[in-house]
């Protein structure tokens, strides 16, 4: 019987063990998509309890606790940190096969040196041990980043943000990693949302002029792209419910925008037309600058309106959307290509049924570029970043694309302890390669395989995003 989560965790063959320990484990981390607050890095935030860092904003854990019947008081409510941790600890043993079980214990091992499985009986002992360790000098946010061998972090930032935290970090020679903004203009593109007029006013304040037409909005976004570029940004991120391409005349777009800015309702088709026009506009600017555009799609958000009213968005009530992205994705990429707006692009779907769609559609647009894998299938995302989901995504990519150009893993997290997800991914990657070798499906060329693993773990991301310009 294999020992629980030992040094060879998930590494089932000798080839896999060699690839991981000799190659993957030594590579640094580039976390090119996450939701952490850069000001917490600058201020070197410290945590009072493990509950704060583990349960403070982790809707993965919140969903699991709700599914086990834990009252909201112990999840997002006013229970004490010890009570919340106790409820989480009681949930953990029930999570057999869930990535949260592995992530929890990887974090306990790597950051706290705790190897025993967490459960309700030892919860308070582990709670106190973790809290004591968190109070050590080297367990601040900066210390955690350094322990994790993280070289570069891209946060998620709105066009209207002042990027003050990034300015402070850039001027700080003691910063533990390069921290860059990522451009996330969703609020400027969702004219159907009730708070759109307020957001436009905020963006107008940021750019210093009124935004009265779609042309003005294009200008404003391009001006903010330039502002972000001045702060080292080279990547954008867009959240789409699903892929679409709805074209309209400039006159029609201006009428849509005017009604939305005035707080009047617009139809969903009108929203898609407005959104399409701005995607093409910013896409052209990204391509001109050599930026990477990330498109996240296939998410059905805020399913429980009751809980949305109670807790707000991003609190664990989203789901996969229907897998219906083939035509919309093809039309969108084609429209971008026709407008000279299809540069380096990473495609993520929350629905694993889209893996084959992404692999085949993106293969039709890998043209006129010297960039290896100009269009990328992103890592298994959100509800898919478990062992089976990662294997499924990588097997699909190997079958339909070029695995050697893959950019590997990201945390997509709000927690500074989530860097172990890179280790989790790398172990699964090495095991997958090891199986191919052991099955006689790929030669046992350890040098070449080792280089592939190092590239997917770090080097591909370094060069694809252009981070090699700042990481010397």
Coordinates of C-alpha atoms in Angstrom, one line a residue:
X1 CA 0.0 0.0 0.0
X2 CA 1.3 3.5 -0.9
X3 CA 1.9 5.8 2.0
X4 CA -0.6 8.7 2.3
X5 CA 0.7 11.8 0.4
X6 CA 4.4 11.0 0.7
X7 CA 7.1 12.4 -1.5
X8 CA 6.0 10.3 -4.4
X9 CA 2.3 11.3 -4.1
X10 CA 0.5 10.8 -7.4
X11 CA 3.7 9.5 -9.1
X12 CA 2.9 6.0 -10.0
X13 CA 5.9 5.1 -12.2
X14 CA 9.7 5.4 -12.0
X15 CA 9.6 7.7 -15.0
X16 CA 7.0 10.0 -13.3
X17 CA 9.1 10.1 -10.2
X18 CA 12.2 11.1 -12.1
X19 CA 10.4 13.7 -14.1
X20 CA 8.9 15.3 -11.0
X21 CA 11.8 15.2 -8.6
X22 CA 14.6 16.0 -11.1
X23 CA 12.7 18.5 -13.3
X24 CA 9.3 19.8 -12.2
X25 CA 10.0 20.3 -8.5
X26 CA 12.9 22.6 -9.1
X27 CA 11.1 25.0 -11.4
X28 CA 9.9 28.4 -10.0
X29 CA 6.3 29.5 -10.2
X30 CA 4.7 32.2 -12.5
X31 CA 1.1 32.7 -11.3
X32 CA -0.2 34.6 -14.3
X33 CA -3.9 34.6 -13.2
X34 CA -5.1 35.1 -9.6
X35 CA -7.4 37.2 -7.5
X36 CA -5.2 38.2 -4.6
X37 CA -5.0 41.8 -3.4
X38 CA -1.6 43.3 -4.4
X39 CA -1.8 45.8 -1.5
X40 CA -1.6 42.8 0.9
X41 CA 1.8 41.9 -0.7
X42 CA 3.0 45.5 -0.3
X43 CA 1.9 45.7 3.3
X44 CA 3.2 42.2 4.0
X45 CA -0.1 41.1 5.5
X46 CA 0.0 38.7 8.5
X47 CA -2.7 36.3 9.5
X48 CA -4.0 35.9 13.0
X49 CA -5.4 32.4 12.4
X50 CA -5.4 29.6 9.8
X51 CA -9.1 30.3 9.5
X52 CA -8.5 33.7 8.1
X53 CA -6.1 32.5 5.3
X54 CA -8.1 29.3 4.6
X55 CA -11.7 30.2 4.9
X56 CA -11.7 34.0 4.6
X57 CA -12.6 34.0 0.9
X58 CA -12.4 30.5 -0.4
X59 CA -15.7 29.7 -2.0
X60 CA -14.5 26.2 -2.9
X61 CA -14.4 25.3 0.8
X62 CA -17.6 27.2 1.4
X63 CA -19.5 25.1 -1.2
X64 CA -18.1 21.9 0.4
X65 CA -19.2 22.9 3.9
X66 CA -22.7 23.8 2.7
X67 CA -23.0 20.5 0.9
X68 CA -22.2 18.7 4.1
X69 CA -25.0 20.6 5.9
X70 CA -22.8 23.1 7.8
X71 CA -24.8 26.2 8.8
X72 CA -23.8 29.5 7.1
X73 CA -23.0 30.9 10.6
X74 CA -19.8 28.7 10.5
X75 CA -19.0 29.5 6.8
X76 CA -19.5 33.3 6.2
X77 CA -21.3 34.1 9.4
X78 CA -20.3 35.4 12.9
X79 CA -18.9 32.1 14.4
X80 CA -15.5 32.4 15.9
X81 CA -12.4 31.4 13.9
X82 CA -12.0 28.3 16.0
X83 CA -15.6 27.2 15.5
X84 CA -15.3 27.8 11.7
X85 CA -12.1 25.8 11.6
X86 CA -13.6 23.0 13.6
X87 CA -16.5 22.7 11.1
X88 CA -14.0 22.7 8.2
X89 CA -11.9 20.0 9.9
X90 CA -15.1 17.9 10.3
X91 CA -15.9 18.3 6.6
X92 CA -12.4 17.3 5.3
X93 CA -12.6 13.5 6.0
X94 CA -15.8 13.4 3.9
X95 CA -14.1 14.8 0.9
X96 CA -12.6 11.6 -0.4
X97 CA -11.7 12.1 -4.1
X98 CA -12.2 15.9 -3.9
X99 CA -9.2 18.1 -4.7
X100 CA -9.9 20.1 -1.6
X101 CA -8.7 17.1 0.4
X102 CA -5.4 17.0 -1.4
X103 CA -4.9 20.8 -1.4
X104 CA -5.7 21.0 2.3
X105 CA -3.0 18.4 3.2
X106 CA -0.5 19.8 0.7
X107 CA -0.8 23.2 2.4
X108 CA -0.5 21.6 5.8
X109 CA 2.6 19.8 4.8
X110 CA 4.4 22.5 2.8
X111 CA 3.7 25.5 5.0
X112 CA 3.2 24.0 8.5
X113 CA 5.1 20.7 8.5
X114 CA 1.9 18.8 9.5
X115 CA 1.6 15.3 7.9
X116 CA -1.3 13.8 9.8
X117 CA -4.7 13.9 8.2
X118 CA -7.0 16.7 9.4
X119 CA -10.2 15.7 11.1
X120 CA -12.7 16.8 13.8
X121 CA -10.7 15.1 16.6
X122 CA -7.4 16.8 16.0
X123 CA -8.8 20.1 14.7
X124 CA -8.0 22.3 17.7
X125 CA -4.5 20.9 18.0
X126 CA -3.8 21.6 14.4
X127 CA -5.6 25.0 14.6
X128 CA -3.2 26.1 17.4
X129 CA -0.1 24.7 15.7
X130 CA -0.9 26.5 12.5
X131 CA -1.7 29.8 14.3
X132 CA 1.6 29.6 16.1
X133 CA 3.5 29.0 12.9
X134 CA 1.6 31.9 11.1
X135 CA 3.0 34.2 13.8
X136 CA 6.6 33.4 12.8
X137 CA 8.6 36.1 11.0
X138 CA 8.8 34.1 7.8
X139 CA 5.1 33.4 7.5
X140 CA 3.9 36.8 6.4
X141 CA 2.5 37.1 2.9
X142 CA 5.9 37.9 1.5
X143 CA 7.4 35.0 3.4
X144 CA 4.9 32.6 1.9
X145 CA 5.6 33.9 -1.6
X146 CA 9.3 33.4 -1.1
X147 CA 8.8 29.9 0.4
X148 CA 6.8 29.0 -2.6
X149 CA 9.5 30.1 -5.1
X150 CA 7.1 32.4 -6.9
X151 CA 8.9 34.7 -9.3
X152 CA 6.0 36.6 -10.8
X153 CA 2.3 37.3 -10.0
X154 CA -0.4 38.8 -12.2
X155 CA -3.3 40.2 -10.2
X156 CA -6.8 41.0 -11.6
X157 CA -7.4 44.7 -12.0
X158 CA -10.2 46.9 -13.3
X159 CA -9.5 49.6 -16.0
X160 CA -10.6 52.3 -13.5
X161 CA -8.1 51.1 -10.8
X162 CA -5.4 53.5 -9.9
X163 CA -2.8 50.7 -9.6
X164 CA -1.3 52.3 -6.6
X165 CA -0.3 49.0 -5.0
X166 CA 1.6 48.1 -8.2
X167 CA 3.4 51.4 -8.2
X168 CA 4.5 50.9 -4.6
X169 CA 5.6 47.3 -5.2
X170 CA 7.5 48.3 -8.4
X171 CA 9.4 50.9 -6.3
X172 CA 10.1 48.4 -3.5
X173 CA 13.5 46.6 -3.9
X174 CA 12.4 44.2 -1.2
X175 CA 9.3 43.0 -3.1
X176 CA 9.4 39.1 -2.9
X177 CA 8.3 38.8 -6.6
X178 CA 7.5 40.8 -9.6
X179 CA 3.8 41.8 -9.3
X180 CA 2.0 43.0 -12.4
X181 CA -1.5 44.1 -13.1
X182 CA -3.8 42.2 -15.5
X183 CA -6.5 44.2 -17.4
X184 CA -10.0 43.0 -16.6
X185 CA -12.5 45.3 -18.4
X186 CA -15.7 43.2 -17.8
X187 CA -17.6 46.0 -16.0
X188 CA -17.0 48.4 -19.0
X189 CA -18.5 45.7 -21.3
X190 CA -21.5 44.6 -19.4
X191 CA -23.9 47.4 -20.3
X192 CA -26.8 45.2 -19.2
X193 CA -25.9 45.4 -15.6
X194 CA -27.8 47.7 -13.2
X195 CA -24.6 49.4 -12.0
X196 CA -23.3 50.2 -15.5
X197 CA -24.1 53.9 -15.2
X198 CA -22.2 54.2 -11.9
X199 CA -19.3 52.3 -13.4
X200 CA -19.1 54.6 -16.5
X201 CA -18.9 57.6 -14.1
X202 CA -16.0 55.9 -12.3
X203 CA -14.2 55.2 -15.6
X204 CA -14.8 58.8 -16.7
X205 CA -13.1 60.0 -13.6
X206 CA -10.2 57.8 -14.3
X207 CA -9.7 59.0 -17.9
X208 CA -10.7 62.6 -17.2
X209 CA -13.3 63.0 -19.9
X210 CA -16.9 62.1 -20.6
X211 CA -17.7 58.8 -22.3
X212 CA -20.8 59.5 -24.4
X213 CA -20.4 57.2 -27.4
X214 CA -19.0 53.8 -28.1
X215 CA -16.1 55.5 -29.8
X216 CA -15.5 57.3 -26.5
X217 CA -15.5 54.0 -24.7
X218 CA -13.1 52.5 -27.2
X219 CA -10.8 55.5 -26.6
X220 CA -11.2 55.2 -22.8
X221 CA -10.3 51.5 -22.7
X222 CA -7.3 52.1 -25.0
X223 CA -6.1 54.9 -22.8
X224 CA -6.4 52.6 -19.8
X225 CA -4.6 49.9 -21.6
X226 CA -1.7 52.3 -22.2
X227 CA -1.9 53.2 -18.4
X228 CA -1.7 49.5 -17.5
X229 CA 1.2 49.0 -20.0
X230 CA 3.1 51.7 -18.3
X231 CA 2.8 49.6 -15.1
X232 CA 4.2 46.5 -16.8
X233 CA 0.9 44.9 -17.8
X234 CA 1.0 42.5 -20.7
X235 CA -2.1 40.3 -20.2
X236 CA -5.8 40.9 -20.2
X237 CA -8.7 38.7 -18.9
X238 CA -12.3 38.5 -20.0
X239 CA -15.2 36.6 -18.4
X240 CA -18.0 35.6 -20.8
X241 CA -21.1 33.6 -20.0
X242 CA -20.5 31.8 -23.3
X243 CA -18.9 32.6 -26.6
X244 CA -20.7 34.9 -29.0
X245 CA -20.3 37.2 -31.9
X246 CA -23.1 39.7 -32.6
X247 CA -22.3 42.5 -35.0
X248 CA -24.2 45.8 -35.3
X249 CA -23.7 49.2 -36.9
X250 CA -22.0 52.1 -35.1
X251 CA -25.4 53.9 -35.0
X252 CA -27.1 51.0 -33.4
X253 CA -24.2 50.6 -30.9
X254 CA -24.4 54.2 -29.9
X255 CA -28.1 53.9 -29.3
X256 CA -27.6 50.8 -27.1
X257 CA -24.8 52.6 -25.2
X258 CA -26.9 55.7 -24.6
X259 CA -29.8 53.7 -23.2
X260 CA -27.5 51.7 -20.9
X261 CA -25.7 54.7 -19.6
X262 CA -29.0 56.4 -18.9
X263 CA -30.0 53.3 -16.8
X264 CA -32.6 52.1 -19.3
X265 CA -32.9 48.5 -20.1
X266 CA -31.3 46.9 -23.2
X267 CA -32.0 43.5 -24.7
X268 CA -29.6 40.5 -24.4
X269 CA -28.9 40.7 -28.1
X270 CA -28.1 44.3 -27.8
X271 CA -25.7 43.5 -24.9
X272 CA -24.0 40.9 -27.1
X273 CA -23.5 43.4 -29.9
X274 CA -22.0 46.0 -27.6
X275 CA -19.8 43.4 -26.0
X276 CA -18.6 42.1 -29.3
X277 CA -17.7 45.5 -30.6
X278 CA -15.5 46.2 -27.5
X279 CA -13.9 42.8 -27.6
X280 CA -12.8 43.4 -31.1
X281 CA -11.6 46.9 -30.2
X282 CA -9.5 45.9 -27.2
X283 CA -8.3 42.8 -29.0
X284 CA -6.8 44.9 -31.7
X285 CA -4.9 47.0 -29.2
X286 CA -3.8 43.8 -27.3
X287 CA -2.5 42.3 -30.6
X288 CA -0.7 45.6 -31.5
X289 CA 1.1 45.6 -28.1
X290 CA 1.8 41.8 -28.1
X291 CA -0.4 41.3 -25.0
X292 CA -2.1 38.0 -24.2
X293 CA -5.9 37.9 -24.2
X294 CA -7.5 35.4 -21.8
X295 CA -11.1 34.4 -22.4
X296 CA -12.9 32.6 -19.6
X297 CA -16.3 31.3 -20.6
X298 CA -18.9 28.6 -19.8
X299 CA -19.9 29.9 -16.3
X300 CA -23.5 30.4 -15.1
X301 CA -23.1 32.8 -12.3
X302 CA -25.2 33.6 -9.2
X303 CA -27.7 30.7 -9.6
X304 CA -29.2 31.3 -6.1
X305 CA -30.6 34.8 -6.2
X306 CA -31.5 34.5 -2.6
X307 CA -27.9 34.0 -1.6
X308 CA -26.7 36.6 -4.1
X309 CA -28.9 39.1 -2.2
X310 CA -27.6 37.8 1.2
X311 CA -23.8 37.5 0.5
X312 CA -23.1 39.1 -2.9
X313 CA -21.3 37.6 -5.9
X314 CA -18.3 35.2 -5.8
X315 CA -19.5 33.4 -2.7
X316 CA -19.9 29.9 -4.1
X317 CA -23.2 29.9 -6.1
X318 CA -21.9 29.7 -9.6
X319 CA -22.0 26.6 -11.9
X320 CA -21.0 25.3 -15.3
X321 CA -22.9 26.6 -18.2
X322 CA -24.2 24.5 -21.1
X323 CA -21.5 23.4 -23.6
X324 CA -22.6 25.4 -26.6
X325 CA -19.6 27.4 -27.5
X326 CA -18.4 26.0 -30.9
X327 CA -20.2 28.3 -33.3
X328 CA -19.9 31.3 -31.0
X329 CA -16.2 30.7 -30.4
X330 CA -15.5 30.2 -34.1
X331 CA -17.3 33.3 -35.1
X332 CA -15.6 35.4 -32.3
X333 CA -12.1 34.2 -33.2
X334 CA -12.9 34.8 -36.9
X335 CA -14.1 38.3 -36.3
X336 CA -11.0 39.1 -34.3
X337 CA -8.8 37.6 -37.0
X338 CA -10.6 39.6 -39.7
X339 CA -10.0 42.8 -37.7
X340 CA -6.3 42.1 -37.1
X341 CA -7.2 41.7 -33.5
X342 CA -6.4 38.0 -32.9
X343 CA -3.1 38.0 -31.0
X344 CA -1.9 35.6 -28.3
X345 CA -5.1 34.2 -26.9
X346 CA -5.8 31.7 -24.1
X347 CA -9.2 29.9 -24.0
X348 CA -10.7 28.4 -20.9
X349 CA -14.1 26.8 -20.5
X350 CA -15.7 25.9 -17.3
X351 CA -17.5 23.0 -19.0
X352 CA -15.1 20.1 -19.8
X353 CA -17.4 19.1 -22.7
X354 CA -15.8 22.1 -24.4
X355 CA -12.3 20.6 -24.4
X356 CA -12.6 19.1 -27.9
X357 CA -14.3 22.2 -29.2
X358 CA -11.5 24.4 -28.0
X359 CA -8.8 22.1 -29.3
X360 CA -10.3 21.9 -32.8
X361 CA -11.5 25.5 -33.2
X362 CA -8.3 27.0 -32.0
X363 CA -6.4 24.8 -34.4
X364 CA -8.1 26.5 -37.2
X365 CA -6.6 29.9 -36.2
X366 CA -2.9 28.9 -35.5
X367 CA -1.8 31.0 -38.5
X368 CA 0.5 33.8 -39.4
X369 CA 2.5 33.8 -36.2
X370 CA 6.0 32.9 -35.0
X371 CA 4.6 32.4 -31.5
X372 CA 4.5 28.7 -30.6
X373 CA 0.9 28.0 -29.7
X374 CA -0.4 31.5 -30.4
X375 CA -3.8 30.2 -29.4
X376 CA -3.7 28.2 -26.2
X377 CA -6.1 26.0 -24.3
X378 CA -5.9 27.2 -20.7
X379 CA -5.3 24.9 -17.8
X380 CA -8.3 23.0 -16.3
X381 CA -10.2 25.8 -14.7
X382 CA -12.2 26.2 -11.5
X383 CA -14.6 23.2 -11.3
X384 CA -12.1 21.3 -13.4
X385 CA -8.8 21.8 -11.5
X386 CA -8.9 18.4 -9.9
X387 CA -7.0 15.3 -10.9
X388 CA -9.5 13.9 -13.4
X389 CA -10.2 17.3 -14.8
X390 CA -6.5 18.1 -15.3
X391 CA -5.9 14.7 -16.9
X392 CA -8.9 15.1 -19.2
X393 CA -7.9 18.6 -20.3
X394 CA -4.3 17.5 -21.0
X395 CA -5.3 14.3 -22.8
X396 CA -7.5 16.4 -25.0
X397 CA -4.8 18.9 -25.7
X398 CA -2.3 16.1 -26.5
X399 CA -4.8 14.5 -28.9
X400 CA -5.8 17.7 -30.7
X401 CA -2.9 20.2 -30.3
X402 CA 0.7 20.5 -29.3
X403 CA 1.3 19.7 -25.7
X404 CA 4.9 21.0 -25.8
X405 CA 3.7 24.6 -26.1
X406 CA 1.2 24.4 -23.2
X407 CA 1.5 27.2 -20.6
X408 CA 0.7 25.0 -17.6
X409 CA -0.9 25.9 -14.3
X410 CA -2.2 29.0 -12.5
X411 CA -3.9 29.3 -9.1
X412 CA -7.0 31.5 -10.0
X413 CA -7.1 31.9 -6.2
X414 CA -7.6 34.4 -3.5
X415 CA -5.3 32.6 -1.0
X416 CA -1.6 33.0 -0.7
X417 CA -1.3 29.3 0.3
X418 CA -2.7 28.1 -3.0
X419 CA 0.7 27.9 -4.7
X420 CA 0.7 24.2 -3.9
X421 CA -1.8 23.9 -6.8
X422 CA 1.2 24.2 -9.0
X423 CA 2.8 21.2 -7.3
X424 CA -0.4 19.3 -7.6
X425 CA -0.6 20.0 -11.3
X426 CA 3.1 19.2 -11.9
X427 CA 2.7 15.8 -10.2
X428 CA -0.3 15.0 -12.4
X429 CA 1.6 16.2 -15.5
X430 CA 4.6 14.0 -14.7
X431 CA 2.5 11.0 -13.9
X432 CA 0.6 11.4 -17.2
X433 CA 3.9 11.5 -19.1
X434 CA 5.2 8.6 -17.1
X435 CA 2.2 6.5 -18.1
X436 CA 2.8 7.2 -21.8
X437 CA 6.4 6.1 -21.4
X438 CA 5.7 3.0 -19.4
X439 CA 3.0 2.0 -21.9
X440 CA 5.4 2.3 -24.8
X441 CA 3.5 5.2 -26.3
X442 CA 6.5 7.6 -26.0
X443 CA 10.2 6.9 -25.9
X444 CA 12.1 6.9 -22.6
X445 CA 14.1 10.0 -23.6
X446 CA 14.5 11.4 -20.1
X447 CA 16.4 14.5 -21.4
X448 CA 13.7 15.5 -23.8
X449 CA 10.9 14.6 -21.4
X450 CA 12.5 16.5 -18.7
X451 CA 12.8 19.6 -20.9
X452 CA 9.1 19.3 -21.8
X453 CA 8.2 19.2 -18.1
X454 CA 10.3 22.2 -17.3
X455 CA 8.9 24.1 -20.3
X456 CA 5.3 23.4 -19.3
X457 CA 5.9 24.1 -15.7
X458 CA 7.6 27.5 -16.2
X459 CA 9.5 28.2 -19.4
X460 CA 6.6 28.4 -21.8
X461 CA 4.8 30.8 -19.6
X462 CA 7.9 32.9 -19.2
X463 CA 8.3 33.4 -23.0
X464 CA 4.7 33.3 -24.2
X465 CA 3.6 36.2 -21.9
X466 CA 6.8 38.1 -22.4
X467 CA 7.8 37.9 -18.8
X468 CA 11.3 37.1 -19.8
X469 CA 11.6 40.9 -20.4
X470 CA 11.2 41.5 -16.6
X471 CA 12.6 38.3 -15.1
X472 CA 16.3 38.4 -16.1

